[in-house]
Amino acid sequence: MTSPDFLPFTRPSIDDDTIAGVADVLRSGWLTTGAKCREFEAALATYFGGRPVRVANSGTATLELALALCDIGPGDEVITTPLTWAATGNVIARRGARPVFVDVDPVTRNIDLQRAEDVISPVTRAVMPVDLGGLPVDRDALYDFANSYNLRVVEDAAQSMGSNWKGRRIGSFGDLVSFSFHANKNMTTGEGGCLVLNDDAEAARCERLRLQGVVRDADMGMEIEEISGKFNMTDIAARIGLGQLPSLDAFNTRRRDLARRYFASLDASLHLGLPVADFEQSNWHMFQVLLPLERLAISRGEFLRRMHAKGIGIGVHYPAMHLFSAYRRAGWKEGDCPNAERIGARTVTLPLFPAMQDGDVDRVCGVLRQVMRGAME
Ligand SMILES: *Cc1c(COP(=O)(O)O)cnc(C)c1O
């Protein structure tokens, strides 16, 4: 389908030691949740400054578990951002609660917490912000907001593994913090995720909810006090994670350097909307630019096709989610979140992953320049 020098927008880096380690797990006779998951949880707990951590089979699962731990259900409202992956709004709706989408700040593209004050209601129970592209939401403002309205916080930090807020690692502080280890994230377990929790009691409940709500007793009998689903991670996935975590900081440093190179190469004459140039706090999960559609004779779809034809993979992250038909049926419409709608219609994600060479960035920028100049009116 694509030529060998096709550059995808992202690709995981898995080393030989990790591949060998996975083979060992496969030979061991134990594939599901076991010693490797516990070892991975211990490594993550250390990474997050000693807070309890539980792993799960996706970052969607950890969000769903987090909402369950907050006892969020029918009749409740959760404030969130429309500029995110489908999981964020969907998990709220699947709990039977109502997602309340608040528009984003046009510069950071993250939830505008000042606007969030306007949608507080007697049934608002939690706030679920997203660090889009790895750029952290202002944690001081977030916890001031949550504390003044007595809200739980479920940080959807799916994209911000290794990001920090004023030098404090995301996940090492705060309320519930959820990460994803999907193959496209800054570190992966194939599919997977983890939830950073407040204390051992909450971690124990999380562990029960992760596997049907089952509690085993000493006689190998079992009991269910709280019904739940199936969210546990395999030891195969955990072994991949154990191989990735020690490389995470190096991966993110490389991403940061590549991002700097993009900034140096993308000149103002292209009229692209650039991301915030944060080289201190962001893990540069994605490099997203906004197309100046009003100056182009082509649509975003045609731009993607032209880039693809010249060997460059481009992503779209994300259309504003309140405008999906399932959410329109719940009453959401154009104009509800104008900044997110504007960004969602123009955003494109340029290739950025640790194994990229400097020359790959130059190639992307060269092709981008060519495609855009050819389409400028
Ligand atoms: C990736 C992602 C998720 C969900 O993660 P999965 O592991 O794919 O379930 C949730 N929220 C955001 C913002 C994401 O980027």
PDB file of N, CA and C in Angstrom, residues 124-168:
ATOM      1  N   THR A 124     -23.148  18.869  39.173  1.00  0.00           N
ATOM      2  CA  THR A 124     -21.773  18.731  38.691  1.00  0.00           C
ATOM      3  C   THR A 124     -20.963  17.974  39.733  1.00  0.00           C
ATOM      4  N   ARG A 125     -20.353  16.874  39.310  1.00  0.00           N
ATOM      5  CA  ARG A 125     -19.645  16.039  40.281  1.00  0.00           C
ATOM      6  C   ARG A 125     -18.140  16.004  40.086  1.00  0.00           C
ATOM      7  N   ALA A 126     -17.714  16.204  38.813  1.00  0.00           N
ATOM      8  CA  ALA A 126     -16.282  16.040  38.536  1.00  0.00           C
ATOM      9  C   ALA A 126     -15.877  16.864  37.334  1.00  0.00           C
ATOM     10  N   VAL A 127     -14.583  17.041  37.189  1.00  0.00           N
ATOM     11  CA  VAL A 127     -14.028  17.687  35.999  1.00  0.00           C
ATOM     12  C   VAL A 127     -12.975  16.747  35.428  1.00  0.00           C
ATOM     13  N   MET A 128     -12.996  16.601  34.092  1.00  0.00           N
ATOM     14  CA  MET A 128     -12.089  15.667  33.436  1.00  0.00           C
ATOM     15  C   MET A 128     -11.343  16.400  32.315  1.00  0.00           C
ATOM     16  N   PRO A 129     -10.229  17.024  32.638  1.00  0.00           N
ATOM     17  CA  PRO A 129      -9.476  17.772  31.630  1.00  0.00           C
ATOM     18  C   PRO A 129      -8.567  16.835  30.839  1.00  0.00           C
ATOM     19  N   VAL A 130      -8.130  17.289  29.674  1.00  0.00           N
ATOM     20  CA  VAL A 130      -7.212  16.528  28.817  1.00  0.00           C
ATOM     21  C   VAL A 130      -6.007  17.416  28.514  1.00  0.00           C
ATOM     22  N   ASP A 131      -4.814  16.847  28.599  1.00  0.00           N
ATOM     23  CA  ASP A 131      -3.591  17.576  28.229  1.00  0.00           C
ATOM     24  C   ASP A 131      -3.338  17.299  26.747  1.00  0.00           C
ATOM     25  N   LEU A 132      -3.983  18.076  25.874  1.00  0.00           N
ATOM     26  CA  LEU A 132      -3.931  17.783  24.436  1.00  0.00           C
ATOM     27  C   LEU A 132      -2.503  17.888  23.888  1.00  0.00           C
ATOM     28  N   GLY A 133      -2.093  16.834  23.219  1.00  0.00           N
ATOM     29  CA  GLY A 133      -0.751  16.809  22.638  1.00  0.00           C
ATOM     30  C   GLY A 133       0.354  16.738  23.685  1.00  0.00           C
ATOM     31  N   GLY A 134      -0.035  16.563  24.963  1.00  0.00           N
ATOM     32  CA  GLY A 134       0.951  16.487  26.039  1.00  0.00           C
ATOM     33  C   GLY A 134       1.175  17.811  26.752  1.00  0.00           C
ATOM     34  N   LEU A 135       0.542  18.892  26.241  1.00  0.00           N
ATOM     35  CA  LEU A 135       0.681  20.204  26.894  1.00  0.00           C
ATOM     36  C   LEU A 135      -0.204  20.231  28.135  1.00  0.00           C
ATOM     37  N   PRO A 136       0.394  20.368  29.325  1.00  0.00           N
ATOM     38  CA  PRO A 136      -0.422  20.220  30.533  1.00  0.00           C
ATOM     39  C   PRO A 136      -1.419  21.358  30.738  1.00  0.00           C
ATOM     40  N   VAL A 137      -2.627  20.978  31.137  1.00  0.00           N
ATOM     41  CA  VAL A 137      -3.605  21.935  31.631  1.00  0.00           C
ATOM     42  C   VAL A 137      -3.019  22.572  32.895  1.00  0.00           C
ATOM     43  N   ASP A 138      -3.302  23.845  33.125  1.00  0.00           N
ATOM     44  CA  ASP A 138      -2.818  24.566  34.303  1.00  0.00           C
ATOM     45  C   ASP A 138      -3.347  23.871  35.566  1.00  0.00           C
ATOM     46  N   ARG A 139      -2.445  23.152  36.265  1.00  0.00           N
ATOM     47  CA  ARG A 139      -2.881  22.381  37.428  1.00  0.00           C
ATOM     48  C   ARG A 139      -3.229  23.255  38.625  1.00  0.00           C
ATOM     49  N   ASP A 140      -2.635  24.428  38.724  1.00  0.00           N
ATOM     50  CA  ASP A 140      -3.001  25.324  39.839  1.00  0.00           C
ATOM     51  C   ASP A 140      -4.442  25.772  39.667  1.00  0.00           C
ATOM     52  N   ALA A 141      -4.754  26.232  38.451  1.00  0.00           N
ATOM     53  CA  ALA A 141      -6.125  26.685  38.170  1.00  0.00           C
ATOM     54  C   ALA A 141      -7.108  25.518  38.277  1.00  0.00           C
ATOM     55  N   LEU A 142      -6.690  24.336  37.812  1.00  0.00           N
ATOM     56  CA  LEU A 142      -7.570  23.161  37.834  1.00  0.00           C
ATOM     57  C   LEU A 142      -7.986  22.804  39.255  1.00  0.00           C
ATOM     58  N   TYR A 143      -7.005  22.722  40.157  1.00  0.00           N
ATOM     59  CA  TYR A 143      -7.350  22.303  41.522  1.00  0.00           C
ATOM     60  C   TYR A 143      -7.998  23.433  42.330  1.00  0.00           C
ATOM     61  N   ASP A 144      -7.703  24.689  41.986  1.00  0.00           N
ATOM     62  CA  ASP A 144      -8.445  25.804  42.611  1.00  0.00           C
ATOM     63  C   ASP A 144      -9.919  25.696  42.248  1.00  0.00           C
ATOM     64  N   PHE A 145     -10.150  25.457  40.950  1.00  0.00           N
ATOM     65  CA  PHE A 145     -11.528  25.329  40.440  1.00  0.00           C
ATOM     66  C   PHE A 145     -12.241  24.155  41.105  1.00  0.00           C
ATOM     67  N   ALA A 146     -11.594  22.987  41.077  1.00  0.00           N
ATOM     68  CA  ALA A 146     -12.218  21.773  41.631  1.00  0.00           C
ATOM     69  C   ALA A 146     -12.506  21.948  43.124  1.00  0.00           C
ATOM     70  N   ASN A 147     -11.548  22.517  43.843  1.00  0.00           N
ATOM     71  CA  ASN A 147     -11.737  22.673  45.290  1.00  0.00           C
ATOM     72  C   ASN A 147     -12.846  23.662  45.610  1.00  0.00           C
ATOM     73  N   SER A 148     -12.949  24.737  44.803  1.00  0.00           N
ATOM     74  CA  SER A 148     -13.970  25.715  45.167  1.00  0.00           C
ATOM     75  C   SER A 148     -15.372  25.198  44.884  1.00  0.00           C
ATOM     76  N   TYR A 149     -15.522  24.200  44.010  1.00  0.00           N
ATOM     77  CA  TYR A 149     -16.867  23.649  43.752  1.00  0.00           C
ATOM     78  C   TYR A 149     -17.000  22.212  44.271  1.00  0.00           C
ATOM     79  N   ASN A 150     -16.024  21.776  45.049  1.00  0.00           N
ATOM     80  CA  ASN A 150     -16.115  20.442  45.657  1.00  0.00           C
ATOM     81  C   ASN A 150     -16.234  19.312  44.623  1.00  0.00           C
ATOM     82  N   LEU A 151     -15.435  19.381  43.585  1.00  0.00           N
ATOM     83  CA  LEU A 151     -15.495  18.397  42.508  1.00  0.00           C
ATOM     84  C   LEU A 151     -14.349  17.404  42.606  1.00  0.00           C
ATOM     85  N   ARG A 152     -14.617  16.164  42.198  1.00  0.00           N
ATOM     86  CA  ARG A 152     -13.523  15.231  41.976  1.00  0.00           C
ATOM     87  C   ARG A 152     -12.843  15.620  40.670  1.00  0.00           C
ATOM     88  N   VAL A 153     -11.561  15.275  40.563  1.00  0.00           N
ATOM     89  CA  VAL A 153     -10.826  15.497  39.321  1.00  0.00           C
ATOM     90  C   VAL A 153     -10.383  14.148  38.786  1.00  0.00           C
ATOM     91  N   VAL A 154     -10.750  13.857  37.537  1.00  0.00           N
ATOM     92  CA  VAL A 154     -10.195  12.702  36.837  1.00  0.00           C
ATOM     93  C   VAL A 154      -9.355  13.299  35.709  1.00  0.00           C
ATOM     94  N   GLU A 155      -8.046  13.319  35.903  1.00  0.00           N
ATOM     95  CA  GLU A 155      -7.182  13.882  34.867  1.00  0.00           C
ATOM     96  C   GLU A 155      -7.074  12.862  33.737  1.00  0.00           C
ATOM     97  N   ASP A 156      -7.569  13.215  32.546  1.00  0.00           N
ATOM     98  CA  ASP A 156      -7.338  12.362  31.386  1.00  0.00           C
ATOM     99  C   ASP A 156      -5.960  12.753  30.836  1.00  0.00           C
ATOM    100  N   ALA A 157      -4.959  12.130  31.439  1.00  0.00           N
ATOM    101  CA  ALA A 157      -3.559  12.401  31.072  1.00  0.00           C
ATOM    102  C   ALA A 157      -3.066  11.353  30.073  1.00  0.00           C
ATOM    103  N   ALA A 158      -4.011  10.821  29.288  1.00  0.00           N
ATOM    104  CA  ALA A 158      -3.677   9.773  28.312  1.00  0.00           C
ATOM    105  C   ALA A 158      -2.481  10.168  27.449  1.00  0.00           C
ATOM    106  N   GLN A 159      -2.385  11.473  27.152  1.00  0.00           N
ATOM    107  CA  GLN A 159      -1.348  11.922  26.217  1.00  0.00           C
ATOM    108  C   GLN A 159      -0.141  12.538  26.923  1.00  0.00           C
ATOM    109  N   SER A 160      -0.177  12.643  28.261  1.00  0.00           N
ATOM    110  CA  SER A 160       0.867  13.447  28.900  1.00  0.00           C
ATOM    111  C   SER A 160       1.792  12.656  29.828  1.00  0.00           C
ATOM    112  N   MET A 161       2.052  11.402  29.465  1.00  0.00           N
ATOM    113  CA  MET A 161       3.014  10.595  30.234  1.00  0.00           C
ATOM    114  C   MET A 161       4.402  11.243  30.098  1.00  0.00           C
ATOM    115  N   GLY A 162       4.950  11.685  31.232  1.00  0.00           N
ATOM    116  CA  GLY A 162       6.273  12.324  31.207  1.00  0.00           C
ATOM    117  C   GLY A 162       6.222  13.846  31.121  1.00  0.00           C
ATOM    118  N   SER A 163       5.021  14.409  30.946  1.00  0.00           N
ATOM    119  CA  SER A 163       4.905  15.874  31.017  1.00  0.00           C
ATOM    120  C   SER A 163       4.979  16.293  32.479  1.00  0.00           C
ATOM    121  N   ASN A 164       5.204  17.584  32.708  1.00  0.00           N
ATOM    122  CA  ASN A 164       5.235  18.062  34.089  1.00  0.00           C
ATOM    123  C   ASN A 164       4.539  19.404  34.184  1.00  0.00           C
ATOM    124  N   TRP A 165       4.088  19.732  35.398  1.00  0.00           N
ATOM    125  CA  TRP A 165       3.529  21.056  35.666  1.00  0.00           C
ATOM    126  C   TRP A 165       4.464  21.748  36.656  1.00  0.00           C
ATOM    127  N   LYS A 166       5.123  22.809  36.201  1.00  0.00           N
ATOM    128  CA  LYS A 166       6.088  23.544  37.031  1.00  0.00           C
ATOM    129  C   LYS A 166       7.096  22.598  37.680  1.00  0.00           C
ATOM    130  N   GLY A 167       7.559  21.618  36.914  1.00  0.00           N
ATOM    131  CA  GLY A 167       8.598  20.709  37.393  1.00  0.00           C
ATOM    132  C   GLY A 167       8.078  19.480  38.118  1.00  0.00           C
ATOM    133  N   ARG A 168       6.765  19.448  38.408  1.00  0.00           N
ATOM    134  CA  ARG A 168       6.194  18.262  39.078  1.00  0.00           C
ATOM    135  C   ARG A 168       5.575  17.364  38.015  1.00  0.00           C
TER     136      ARG A 168
END
